[in-house]
mmCIF file of C-alpha atoms and ligand atoms in Angstrom:
data_model
loop_
_atom_site.group_PDB
_atom_site.id
_atom_site.type_symbol
_atom_site.label_atom_id
_atom_site.label_comp_id
_atom_site.label_asym_id
_atom_site.label_seq_id
_atom_site.Cartn_x
_atom_site.Cartn_y
_atom_site.Cartn_z
ATOM 1 C CA UNK A 1 295.536 -35.771 162.164
ATOM 2 C CA UNK A 2 296.044 -36.410 158.082
ATOM 3 C CA UNK A 3 295.117 -38.579 156.256
ATOM 4 C CA UNK A 4 295.903 -40.120 153.311
ATOM 5 C CA UNK A 5 293.539 -41.976 150.583
ATOM 6 C CA UNK A 6 295.168 -44.267 148.145
ATOM 7 C CA UNK A 7 292.739 -43.368 144.748
ATOM 8 C CA UNK A 8 294.141 -44.035 141.993
ATOM 9 C CA UNK A 9 293.861 -47.615 140.917
ATOM 10 C CA UNK A 10 292.446 -48.634 137.389
ATOM 11 C CA UNK A 11 289.881 -50.611 138.891
ATOM 12 C CA UNK A 12 290.235 -53.066 136.268
ATOM 13 C CA UNK A 13 288.541 -56.048 138.338
ATOM 14 C CA UNK A 14 285.649 -54.090 138.232
ATOM 15 C CA UNK A 15 285.569 -53.386 134.757
ATOM 16 C CA UNK A 16 283.324 -52.624 133.093
ATOM 17 C CA UNK A 17 281.656 -50.365 135.352
ATOM 18 C CA UNK A 18 284.794 -48.922 136.291
ATOM 19 C CA UNK A 19 285.161 -47.819 132.897
ATOM 20 C CA UNK A 20 283.571 -44.922 133.337
ATOM 21 C CA UNK A 21 284.337 -43.867 136.809
ATOM 22 C CA UNK A 22 286.882 -44.089 139.688
ATOM 23 C CA UNK A 23 285.974 -47.185 141.785
ATOM 24 C CA UNK A 24 286.327 -45.038 144.734
ATOM 25 C CA UNK A 25 283.543 -43.067 143.205
ATOM 26 C CA UNK A 26 281.175 -46.401 143.323
ATOM 27 C CA UNK A 27 278.047 -46.111 144.958
ATOM 28 C CA UNK A 28 277.204 -48.090 148.124
ATOM 29 C CA UNK A 29 273.760 -47.515 149.322
ATOM 30 C CA UNK A 30 273.690 -44.258 146.829
ATOM 31 C CA UNK A 31 276.375 -42.769 148.264
ATOM 32 C CA UNK A 32 279.696 -42.986 146.526
ATOM 33 C CA UNK A 33 282.532 -44.734 148.908
ATOM 34 C CA UNK A 34 284.865 -42.025 148.704
ATOM 35 C CA UNK A 35 281.508 -39.933 150.851
ATOM 36 C CA UNK A 36 281.466 -42.797 153.327
ATOM 37 C CA UNK A 37 285.271 -42.749 154.291
ATOM 38 C CA UNK A 38 285.355 -38.783 154.231
ATOM 39 C CA UNK A 39 282.290 -38.722 156.891
ATOM 40 C CA UNK A 40 283.936 -41.280 158.753
ATOM 41 C CA UNK A 41 287.459 -39.713 158.852
ATOM 42 C CA UNK A 42 285.664 -36.405 159.827
ATOM 43 C CA UNK A 43 284.544 -38.063 162.563
ATOM 44 C CA UNK A 44 287.370 -39.693 163.685
ATOM 45 C CA UNK A 45 289.209 -36.181 163.964
ATOM 46 C CA UNK A 46 290.933 -35.371 160.513
ATOM 47 C CA UNK A 47 291.578 -32.526 159.064
ATOM 48 C CA UNK A 48 293.383 -32.773 156.452
ATOM 49 C CA UNK A 49 292.999 -35.046 153.455
ATOM 50 C CA UNK A 50 295.460 -35.780 150.874
ATOM 51 C CA UNK A 51 293.530 -37.813 147.721
ATOM 52 C CA UNK A 52 296.883 -39.735 145.994
ATOM 53 C CA UNK A 53 295.113 -40.040 142.372
ATOM 54 C CA UNK A 54 296.056 -41.727 139.051
ATOM 55 C CA UNK A 55 293.298 -43.095 137.002
ATOM 56 C CA UNK A 56 290.160 -40.878 136.801
ATOM 57 C CA UNK A 57 291.888 -37.757 138.767
ATOM 58 C CA UNK A 58 290.374 -35.140 136.738
ATOM 59 C CA UNK A 59 286.629 -36.493 137.847
ATOM 60 C CA UNK A 60 287.808 -37.100 141.787
ATOM 61 C CA UNK A 61 289.508 -33.638 141.641
ATOM 62 C CA UNK A 62 285.995 -31.711 140.213
ATOM 63 C CA UNK A 63 283.712 -34.536 142.551
ATOM 64 C CA UNK A 64 285.077 -33.938 145.679
ATOM 65 C CA UNK A 65 286.596 -30.393 145.625
ATOM 66 C CA UNK A 66 288.947 -28.675 147.571
ATOM 67 C CA UNK A 67 286.667 -28.874 151.570
ATOM 68 C CA UNK A 68 284.960 -31.692 152.457
ATOM 69 C CA UNK A 69 282.626 -32.172 155.872
ATOM 70 C CA UNK A 70 285.313 -30.022 157.438
ATOM 71 C CA UNK A 71 288.198 -31.100 156.366
ATOM 72 C CA UNK A 72 290.311 -29.610 153.655
ATOM 73 C CA UNK A 73 291.517 -32.057 150.340
ATOM 74 C CA UNK A 74 294.581 -32.233 148.610
ATOM 75 C CA UNK A 75 295.721 -34.101 145.744
ATOM 76 C CA UNK A 76 298.955 -35.776 145.164
ATOM 77 C CA UNK A 77 298.829 -37.270 141.476
ATOM 78 C CA UNK A 78 301.727 -40.396 140.436
ATOM 79 C CA UNK A 79 304.342 -39.181 138.494
ATOM 80 C CA UNK A 80 303.749 -37.478 135.379
ATOM 81 C CA UNK A 81 304.906 -39.165 132.262
ATOM 82 C CA UNK A 82 304.391 -37.822 128.516
ATOM 83 C CA UNK A 83 301.961 -39.071 126.512
ATOM 84 C CA UNK A 84 302.277 -39.579 122.546
ATOM 85 C CA UNK A 85 298.738 -37.134 121.869
ATOM 86 C CA UNK A 86 299.832 -35.089 124.993
ATOM 87 C CA UNK A 87 296.896 -35.314 127.008
ATOM 88 C CA UNK A 88 298.190 -35.843 131.070
ATOM 89 C CA UNK A 89 299.036 -39.210 131.821
ATOM 90 C CA UNK A 90 300.987 -40.770 135.395
ATOM 91 C CA UNK A 91 302.803 -43.483 136.190
ATOM 92 C CA UNK A 92 301.255 -45.485 138.108
ATOM 93 C CA UNK A 93 303.623 -45.579 141.270
ATOM 94 C CA UNK A 94 301.945 -48.703 143.110
ATOM 95 C CA UNK A 95 300.701 -48.400 146.703
ATOM 96 C CA UNK A 96 303.837 -47.239 148.677
ATOM 97 C CA UNK A 97 305.132 -43.904 145.865
ATOM 98 C CA UNK A 98 302.249 -42.137 146.923
ATOM 99 C CA UNK A 99 302.816 -41.758 150.210
ATOM 100 C CA UNK A 100 306.280 -40.700 148.984
ATOM 101 C CA UNK A 101 305.449 -38.621 146.905
ATOM 102 C CA UNK A 102 302.949 -36.820 149.532
ATOM 103 C CA UNK A 103 305.587 -36.446 152.065
ATOM 104 C CA UNK A 104 305.655 -32.855 151.829
ATOM 105 C CA UNK A 105 301.977 -32.453 151.937
ATOM 106 C CA UNK A 106 301.662 -35.284 154.917
ATOM 107 C CA UNK A 107 305.330 -33.358 156.990
ATOM 108 C CA UNK A 108 307.715 -34.965 159.161
ATOM 109 C CA UNK A 109 305.653 -33.471 162.240
ATOM 110 C CA UNK A 110 303.289 -36.468 163.400
ATOM 111 C CA UNK A 111 301.780 -39.639 162.612
ATOM 112 C CA UNK A 112 298.968 -40.250 159.884
ATOM 113 C CA UNK A 113 296.657 -42.813 158.651
ATOM 114 C CA UNK A 114 297.058 -44.192 155.124
ATOM 115 C CA UNK A 115 293.996 -45.734 153.733
ATOM 116 C CA UNK A 116 293.235 -48.307 150.549
ATOM 117 C CA UNK A 117 289.981 -46.404 148.911
ATOM 118 C CA UNK A 118 288.380 -49.281 148.365
ATOM 119 C CA UNK A 119 287.180 -50.400 151.474
ATOM 120 C CA UNK A 120 284.322 -50.324 153.412
ATOM 121 C CA UNK A 121 284.368 -50.781 157.047
ATOM 122 C CA UNK A 122 283.068 -49.648 160.446
ATOM 123 C CA UNK A 123 286.847 -49.865 162.110
ATOM 124 C CA UNK A 124 287.871 -46.770 164.242
ATOM 125 C CA UNK A 125 290.185 -45.182 163.031
ATOM 126 C CA UNK A 126 291.421 -43.154 165.956
ATOM 127 C CA UNK A 127 291.525 -46.409 168.049
ATOM 128 C CA UNK A 128 294.080 -47.811 165.521
ATOM 129 C CA UNK A 129 296.158 -44.457 165.818
ATOM 130 C CA UNK A 130 296.479 -44.886 169.210
ATOM 131 C CA UNK A 131 297.044 -47.982 169.544
ATOM 132 C CA UNK A 132 300.471 -47.007 167.079
ATOM 133 C CA UNK A 133 301.404 -44.400 169.420
ATOM 134 C CA UNK A 134 301.733 -46.843 172.087
ATOM 135 C CA UNK A 135 303.832 -49.638 169.922
ATOM 136 C CA UNK A 136 306.617 -47.411 169.149
ATOM 137 C CA UNK A 137 306.624 -49.069 165.792
ATOM 138 C CA UNK A 138 306.515 -47.185 162.281
ATOM 139 C CA UNK A 139 303.536 -48.745 161.262
ATOM 140 C CA UNK A 140 300.472 -50.328 162.309
ATOM 141 C CA UNK A 141 298.406 -52.315 160.253
ATOM 142 C CA UNK A 142 294.369 -52.888 160.897
ATOM 143 C CA UNK A 143 293.762 -56.653 160.032
ATOM 144 C CA UNK A 144 290.597 -58.603 159.241
ATOM 145 C CA UNK A 145 290.483 -61.978 159.487
ATOM 146 C CA UNK A 146 288.991 -64.321 156.564
ATOM 147 C CA UNK A 147 288.416 -67.949 155.262
ATOM 148 C CA UNK A 148 290.561 -67.451 151.839
ATOM 149 C CA UNK A 149 293.339 -65.375 152.841
ATOM 150 C CA UNK A 150 295.161 -65.413 149.417
ATOM 151 C CA UNK A 151 294.282 -62.586 147.659
ATOM 152 C CA UNK A 152 295.421 -60.464 150.531
ATOM 153 C CA UNK A 153 298.444 -59.511 152.018
ATOM 154 C CA UNK A 154 298.764 -61.814 155.070
ATOM 155 C CA UNK A 155 300.947 -61.742 158.160
ATOM 156 C CA UNK A 156 302.233 -63.626 161.234
ATOM 157 C CA UNK A 157 301.384 -61.857 164.758
ATOM 158 C CA UNK A 158 303.311 -62.667 168.034
ATOM 159 C CA UNK A 159 303.520 -61.189 171.266
ATOM 160 C CA UNK A 160 302.542 -57.846 172.191
ATOM 161 C CA UNK A 161 300.692 -57.907 168.349
ATOM 162 C CA UNK A 162 303.642 -57.837 166.908
ATOM 163 C CA UNK A 163 304.004 -58.827 163.015
ATOM 164 C CA UNK A 164 307.098 -60.810 162.423
ATOM 165 C CA UNK A 165 305.950 -61.999 158.445
ATOM 166 C CA UNK A 166 304.430 -60.369 156.303
ATOM 167 C CA UNK A 167 303.211 -61.955 152.497
ATOM 168 C CA UNK A 168 301.482 -60.138 149.886
ATOM 169 C CA UNK A 169 298.712 -62.328 148.411
ATOM 170 C CA UNK A 170 300.229 -66.187 149.281
ATOM 171 C CA UNK A 171 299.437 -69.036 147.578
ATOM 172 C CA UNK A 172 296.377 -71.115 150.111
ATOM 173 C CA UNK A 173 299.077 -73.382 151.391
ATOM 174 C CA UNK A 174 301.375 -70.679 151.673
ATOM 175 C CA UNK A 175 298.955 -68.097 154.214
ATOM 176 C CA UNK A 176 300.951 -68.039 157.235
ATOM 177 C CA UNK A 177 297.507 -67.065 159.078
ATOM 178 C CA UNK A 178 293.950 -66.084 157.977
ATOM 179 C CA UNK A 179 294.650 -62.280 159.470
ATOM 180 C CA UNK A 180 295.118 -60.222 156.750
ATOM 181 C CA UNK A 181 296.162 -56.310 155.721
ATOM 182 C CA UNK A 182 292.684 -54.547 155.498
ATOM 183 C CA UNK A 183 293.914 -51.748 153.728
ATOM 184 C CA UNK A 184 294.015 -49.298 156.543
ATOM 185 C CA UNK A 185 297.152 -47.848 158.217
ATOM 186 C CA UNK A 186 298.627 -45.718 160.941
ATOM 187 C CA UNK A 187 301.991 -44.757 160.317
ATOM 188 C CA UNK A 188 305.286 -42.573 161.668
ATOM 189 C CA UNK A 189 307.000 -40.325 159.134
ATOM 190 C CA UNK A 190 309.728 -42.653 159.544
ATOM 191 C CA UNK A 191 308.431 -45.000 156.572
ATOM 192 C CA UNK A 192 309.254 -42.347 154.250
ATOM 193 C CA UNK A 193 313.298 -43.167 154.243
ATOM 194 C CA UNK A 194 311.777 -46.635 153.523
ATOM 195 C CA UNK A 195 310.494 -45.959 149.895
ATOM 196 C CA UNK A 196 312.148 -44.834 146.788
ATOM 197 C CA UNK A 197 311.588 -40.997 145.353
ATOM 198 C CA UNK A 198 309.284 -40.769 142.419
ATOM 199 C CA UNK A 199 309.607 -44.735 141.785
ATOM 200 C CA UNK A 200 306.726 -47.304 141.693
ATOM 201 C CA UNK A 201 306.693 -49.143 145.104
ATOM 202 C CA UNK A 202 304.513 -51.824 146.679
ATOM 203 C CA UNK A 203 304.218 -50.945 150.510
ATOM 204 C CA UNK A 204 302.779 -54.527 150.957
ATOM 205 C CA UNK A 205 305.948 -56.309 149.008
ATOM 206 C CA UNK A 206 308.968 -54.039 149.723
ATOM 207 C CA UNK A 207 308.499 -52.070 152.945
ATOM 208 C CA UNK A 208 306.032 -53.940 155.466
ATOM 209 C CA UNK A 209 308.717 -57.049 155.037
ATOM 210 C CA UNK A 210 311.904 -54.951 155.872
ATOM 211 C CA UNK A 211 309.604 -53.010 158.874
ATOM 212 C CA UNK A 212 308.895 -57.057 160.295
ATOM 213 C CA UNK A 213 312.401 -58.263 159.797
ATOM 214 C CA UNK A 214 313.230 -54.849 162.389
ATOM 215 C CA UNK A 215 310.486 -55.322 164.513
ATOM 216 C CA UNK A 216 308.543 -51.984 163.818
ATOM 217 C CA UNK A 217 305.486 -53.158 162.233
ATOM 218 C CA UNK A 218 302.368 -53.662 163.927
ATOM 219 C CA UNK A 219 299.015 -55.201 163.662
ATOM 220 C CA UNK A 220 295.772 -54.596 165.069
ATOM 221 C CA UNK A 221 292.812 -57.045 164.781
ATOM 222 C CA UNK A 222 289.512 -55.623 164.878
ATOM 223 C CA UNK A 223 286.261 -57.235 164.288
ATOM 224 C CA UNK A 224 283.842 -54.502 162.639
ATOM 225 C CA UNK A 225 282.305 -54.735 158.763
ATOM 226 C CA UNK A 226 285.434 -54.908 156.358
ATOM 227 C CA UNK A 227 285.004 -55.547 152.495
ATOM 228 C CA UNK A 228 287.210 -54.416 150.152
ATOM 229 C CA UNK A 229 284.853 -53.580 146.837
ATOM 230 C CA UNK A 230 287.307 -53.991 143.917
ATOM 231 C CA UNK A 231 285.549 -56.984 142.480
ATOM 232 C CA UNK A 232 282.380 -57.467 141.168
ATOM 233 C CA UNK A 233 280.661 -59.927 143.356
ATOM 234 C CA UNK A 234 282.727 -58.218 146.508
ATOM 235 C CA UNK A 235 281.000 -54.552 146.017
ATOM 236 C CA UNK A 236 277.449 -56.211 145.149
ATOM 237 C CA UNK A 237 278.025 -58.082 148.611
ATOM 238 C CA UNK A 238 279.460 -54.597 150.042
ATOM 239 C CA UNK A 239 275.808 -52.859 149.061
ATOM 240 C CA UNK A 240 273.685 -55.826 150.385
ATOM 241 C CA UNK A 241 275.895 -55.699 153.605
ATOM 242 C CA UNK A 242 275.725 -52.029 154.327
ATOM 243 C CA UNK A 243 272.315 -52.244 153.688
ATOM 244 C CA UNK A 244 271.301 -54.438 156.158
ATOM 245 C CA UNK A 245 273.821 -52.886 158.551
ATOM 246 C CA UNK A 246 271.733 -49.438 158.477
ATOM 247 C CA UNK A 247 269.262 -51.975 160.135
ATOM 248 C CA UNK A 248 266.610 -49.079 159.574
ATOM 249 C CA UNK A 249 262.934 -49.188 158.437
ATOM 250 C CA UNK A 250 262.785 -46.964 155.128
ATOM 251 C CA UNK A 251 259.500 -45.159 155.786
ATOM 252 C CA UNK A 252 260.013 -42.895 152.374
ATOM 253 C CA UNK A 253 259.669 -46.677 150.759
ATOM 254 C CA UNK A 254 255.968 -45.886 151.767
ATOM 255 C CA UNK A 255 255.146 -43.608 149.028
ATOM 256 C CA UNK A 256 254.414 -46.134 146.327
ATOM 257 C CA UNK A 257 250.768 -47.431 146.033
ATOM 258 C CA UNK A 258 250.031 -50.673 147.646
ATOM 259 C CA UNK A 259 250.339 -52.790 143.827
ATOM 260 C CA UNK A 260 254.158 -52.199 144.226
ATOM 261 C CA UNK A 261 255.241 -54.907 146.356
ATOM 262 C CA UNK A 262 258.495 -53.789 148.320
ATOM 263 C CA UNK A 263 260.380 -56.669 150.347
ATOM 264 C CA UNK A 264 262.653 -54.682 152.497
ATOM 265 C CA UNK A 265 265.382 -53.911 153.098
ATOM 266 C CA UNK A 266 265.611 -51.643 149.908
ATOM 267 C CA UNK A 267 267.068 -48.416 148.907
ATOM 268 C CA UNK A 268 264.960 -46.254 146.664
ATOM 269 C CA UNK A 269 266.613 -43.076 145.110
ATOM 270 C CA UNK A 270 264.487 -39.789 144.577
ATOM 271 C CA UNK A 271 262.530 -39.623 141.240
ATOM 272 C CA UNK A 272 262.651 -42.611 140.838
ATOM 273 C CA UNK A 273 259.061 -44.460 139.846
ATOM 274 C CA UNK A 274 257.973 -47.962 139.715
ATOM 275 C CA UNK A 275 254.865 -49.599 137.854
ATOM 276 C CA UNK A 276 252.335 -51.313 139.207
ATOM 277 C CA UNK A 277 252.293 -54.908 139.987
ATOM 278 C CA UNK A 278 256.261 -55.281 140.602
ATOM 279 C CA UNK A 279 258.347 -57.035 143.278
ATOM 280 C CA UNK A 280 260.941 -55.173 144.475
ATOM 281 C CA UNK A 281 263.407 -56.679 146.681
ATOM 282 C CA UNK A 282 265.221 -57.614 149.232
ATOM 283 C CA UNK A 283 268.445 -56.716 149.399
ATOM 284 C CA UNK A 284 267.632 -53.797 146.477
ATOM 285 C CA UNK A 285 269.306 -50.657 146.188
ATOM 286 C CA UNK A 286 268.110 -48.340 143.163
ATOM 287 C CA UNK A 287 269.347 -45.158 142.568
ATOM 288 C CA UNK A 288 268.139 -41.959 141.548
ATOM 289 C CA UNK A 289 266.014 -41.065 138.824
ATOM 290 C CA UNK A 290 265.357 -44.704 138.005
ATOM 291 C CA UNK A 291 261.953 -45.874 135.521
ATOM 292 C CA UNK A 292 260.733 -49.342 136.533
ATOM 293 C CA UNK A 293 258.016 -50.423 133.912
ATOM 294 C CA UNK A 294 254.876 -52.843 135.263
ATOM 295 C CA UNK A 295 255.339 -56.610 136.650
ATOM 296 C CA UNK A 296 259.429 -55.776 136.610
ATOM 297 C CA UNK A 297 260.820 -58.462 139.353
ATOM 298 C CA UNK A 298 264.144 -57.147 140.970
ATOM 299 C CA UNK A 299 265.970 -58.938 143.809
ATOM 300 C CA UNK A 300 269.930 -58.946 144.835
ATOM 301 C CA UNK A 301 270.644 -56.215 143.150
ATOM 302 C CA UNK A 302 272.414 -52.909 142.674
ATOM 303 C CA UNK A 303 270.435 -50.373 139.579
ATOM 304 C CA UNK A 304 272.468 -46.791 139.081
ATOM 305 C CA UNK A 305 271.067 -43.874 138.748
ATOM 306 C CA UNK A 306 268.469 -43.084 135.481
ATOM 307 C CA UNK A 307 268.857 -46.545 134.443
ATOM 308 C CA UNK A 308 265.270 -47.547 132.658
ATOM 309 C CA UNK A 309 263.841 -51.335 133.668
ATOM 310 C CA UNK A 310 261.055 -51.946 130.932
ATOM 311 C CA UNK A 311 258.281 -54.085 131.622
ATOM 312 C CA UNK A 312 258.141 -57.896 132.891
ATOM 313 C CA UNK A 313 262.039 -57.465 133.439
ATOM 314 C CA UNK A 314 263.238 -59.775 135.409
ATOM 315 C CA UNK A 315 266.561 -58.959 137.723
ATOM 316 C CA UNK A 316 268.709 -60.869 140.181
ATOM 317 C CA UNK A 317 272.250 -60.511 141.836
ATOM 318 C CA UNK A 318 273.607 -58.128 139.249
ATOM 319 C CA UNK A 319 274.805 -54.757 138.719
ATOM 320 C CA UNK A 320 272.797 -52.445 135.888
ATOM 321 C CA UNK A 321 274.856 -49.370 135.329
ATOM 322 C CA UNK A 322 274.240 -45.413 135.091
ATOM 323 C CA UNK A 323 271.423 -45.053 131.722
ATOM 324 C CA UNK A 324 271.394 -48.566 131.290
ATOM 325 C CA UNK A 325 268.191 -49.212 129.075
ATOM 326 C CA UNK A 326 266.318 -52.807 129.846
ATOM 327 C CA UNK A 327 264.263 -53.938 127.343
ATOM 328 C CA UNK A 328 260.501 -55.911 128.117
ATOM 329 C CA UNK A 329 261.145 -59.473 129.110
ATOM 330 C CA UNK A 330 265.118 -59.027 129.614
ATOM 331 C CA UNK A 331 265.828 -61.585 132.236
ATOM 332 C CA UNK A 332 269.162 -60.814 134.112
ATOM 333 C CA UNK A 333 271.056 -62.649 137.281
ATOM 334 C CA UNK A 334 274.074 -64.919 138.175
ATOM 335 C CA UNK A 335 276.295 -61.631 138.922
ATOM 336 C CA UNK A 336 275.561 -60.006 135.360
ATOM 337 C CA UNK A 337 277.103 -56.251 135.513
ATOM 338 C CA UNK A 338 275.642 -54.086 132.666
ATOM 339 C CA UNK A 339 278.004 -50.939 132.293
ATOM 340 C CA UNK A 340 276.726 -47.303 131.895
ATOM 341 C CA UNK A 341 274.482 -46.277 129.034
ATOM 342 C CA UNK A 342 274.326 -49.772 127.613
ATOM 343 C CA UNK A 343 270.979 -51.207 125.730
ATOM 344 C CA UNK A 344 269.506 -54.773 126.195
ATOM 345 C CA UNK A 345 267.288 -55.314 123.810
ATOM 346 C CA UNK A 346 263.197 -56.899 124.525
ATOM 347 C CA UNK A 347 262.826 -60.953 125.501
ATOM 348 C CA UNK A 348 266.857 -61.034 126.139
ATOM 349 C CA UNK A 349 268.593 -63.728 128.904
ATOM 350 C CA UNK A 350 271.919 -62.684 129.766
ATOM 351 C CA UNK A 351 273.331 -65.337 132.750
ATOM 352 C CA UNK A 352 275.829 -66.998 134.554
ATOM 353 C CA UNK A 353 278.608 -63.689 134.972
ATOM 354 C CA UNK A 354 278.106 -61.834 132.158
ATOM 355 C CA UNK A 355 278.965 -58.314 131.713
ATOM 356 C CA UNK A 356 278.525 -55.454 128.935
ATOM 357 C CA UNK A 357 280.594 -53.019 128.255
ATOM 358 C CA UNK A 358 279.187 -48.909 128.206
ATOM 359 C CA UNK A 359 277.147 -47.734 125.832
ATOM 360 C CA UNK A 360 277.212 -51.251 124.004
ATOM 361 C CA UNK A 361 273.672 -52.726 122.389
ATOM 362 C CA UNK A 362 272.778 -56.076 123.032
ATOM 363 C CA UNK A 363 271.242 -57.777 120.987
ATOM 364 C CA UNK A 364 270.635 -61.224 121.488
ATOM 365 C CA UNK A 365 271.087 -63.742 124.722
ATOM 366 C CA UNK A 366 273.923 -64.465 126.289
ATOM 367 C CA UNK A 367 274.281 -67.759 128.864
ATOM 368 C CA UNK A 368 277.949 -67.737 129.486
ATOM 369 C CA UNK A 369 280.417 -65.950 130.931
ATOM 370 C CA UNK A 370 281.524 -63.356 128.675
ATOM 371 C CA UNK A 371 281.697 -59.885 128.101
ATOM 372 C CA UNK A 372 280.190 -58.308 125.640
ATOM 373 C CA UNK A 373 282.231 -54.957 123.626
HETATM 374 N N1 LIG B 1 297.711 -43.544 143.628
HETATM 375 C C1 LIG B 1 297.892 -44.716 143.107
HETATM 376 N N2 LIG B 1 298.639 -45.288 142.444
HETATM 377 N N3 LIG B 1 296.815 -45.304 143.827
HETATM 378 C C2 LIG B 1 296.717 -46.619 143.751
HETATM 379 C C3 LIG B 1 298.021 -47.373 142.666
HETATM 380 C C4 LIG B 1 298.541 -46.561 142.070
HETATM 381 O O1 LIG B 1 299.483 -46.627 141.018
HETATM 382 N N4 LIG B 1 297.325 -48.809 142.789
HETATM 383 C C5 LIG B 1 296.745 -48.663 143.636
HETATM 384 N N5 LIG B 1 296.200 -47.690 143.725
HETATM 385 C C6 LIG B 1 294.768 -47.831 145.149
HETATM 386 C C7 LIG B 1 294.249 -48.537 144.730
HETATM 387 O O2 LIG B 1 293.178 -47.239 144.566
HETATM 388 C C8 LIG B 1 293.039 -48.585 146.201
HETATM 389 O O3 LIG B 1 292.612 -48.052 146.715
HETATM 390 C C9 LIG B 1 294.953 -49.350 146.612
HETATM 391 O O4 LIG B 1 296.109 -48.553 146.351
HETATM 392 C C10 LIG B 1 294.595 -50.563 146.883
HETATM 393 O O5 LIG B 1 295.136 -51.155 145.158
HETATM 394 P P1 LIG B 1 294.002 -52.725 144.811
HETATM 395 O O6 LIG B 1 294.940 -52.884 143.576
HETATM 396 O O7 LIG B 1 292.842 -52.475 145.209
HETATM 397 O O8 LIG B 1 294.928 -53.703 145.871
HETATM 398 P P2 LIG B 1 294.181 -55.563 146.137
HETATM 399 O O9 LIG B 1 293.356 -55.132 146.776
HETATM 400 O O10 LIG B 1 294.653 -56.083 145.265
HETATM 401 O O11 LIG B 1 295.640 -55.557 147.633
HETATM 402 C C11 LIG B 1 295.328 -54.694 148.682
HETATM 403 O O12 LIG B 1 294.164 -54.568 149.757
HETATM 404 C C12 LIG B 1 294.131 -55.440 150.432
HETATM 405 C C13 LIG B 1 293.067 -55.530 151.185
HETATM 406 O O13 LIG B 1 291.322 -55.301 150.161
HETATM 407 C C14 LIG B 1 296.929 -54.623 149.255
HETATM 408 O O14 LIG B 1 297.071 -53.664 150.076
HETATM 409 C C15 LIG B 1 296.686 -55.818 150.151
HETATM 410 O O15 LIG B 1 298.046 -56.613 150.868
HETATM 411 C C16 LIG B 1 295.226 -56.186 151.102
HETATM 412 O O16 LIG B 1 295.331 -57.029 152.000
HETATM 413 MG MG1 LIG B 2 291.508 -53.521 146.866
#
């Protein structure tokens, strides 16, 4: 079985963290999301994976290489477009165009999987494929249930799991149900006949409604863990959810002295140090090589590798980027996001959805939602 991962989005809702890495390389419990997805694909019997890349293509290619978890990895880039300064740039082909672009790699011999790369899920991919083969349709969409469907593709389901309507991002009043497109599809090769060549195309807006009208679109509702990590709040939530779902103790946390208080669940990367009288947790993920001073408090947060958090700092509900430097007595809370390499000077407070761009030095407190550039 082959799978294509849509991996080329610009991650605009995850800025400033996505300025320095493609969103599918964001760590979830200290492993890039892409690794969690690839591992699951290999367990589900996938032998070849195509990464449909655009933004961050080179980073992804050098990170992932040609073989991963025993599967061959191929790359399909969105269509090249000239850039006035001569560097490689690709015209975004959307969520449908990259599937057509990869037609030769996917081939027309068998059905295949297509995944949005920014999804964290426990879905059984082979069960989805099995249902698709039984349906006789061209596409079968995994469906999750959410409270507010307006941010997603929403379906109306009829007998035999047939989707009779697909509406992308409807208003709350117009959503036909609370069953949403989970961004995971089993597709038959006939799908290539519905997507234009080398042109941007949205599979959700231009292809699925046509298939629904012809009774060729099916749904596969499931109840397992499902999160689109593409928004800041959801990225933090995904880490916390997944950390809790690991349902294991972290015996390695006992390496810290009794004068460090760890309130589980807490995941701590290698070579991370914690000063005495600090309290870490609950729901905290610390990457590797993080340095934490004395009397620091961290709750419900994700700290990327190499960050330094100085004495007496207080961090709650925040994401701290790679190699960021947080000064002494700094307070950061309520969904603040600190970009890679940023410096927050001593005694400052950042609260209420403040975001800090990579490598920015912040010298004054900010109490309202703002992006510091
Ligand atoms: N190669 C390539 N080129 N990939 C792209 C492009 C592009 O131009 N644009 C987006 N992608 C990738 C993104 O990286 C992501 O993995 C996937 O396509 C979906 O794009 P998002 O930008 O994350 O879409 P969304 O979250 O707003 O909506 C989609 O996902 C929802 C589920 O989370 C839709 O499929 C919705 O219908 C769905 O409910
Ligand atoms: Mg998304």
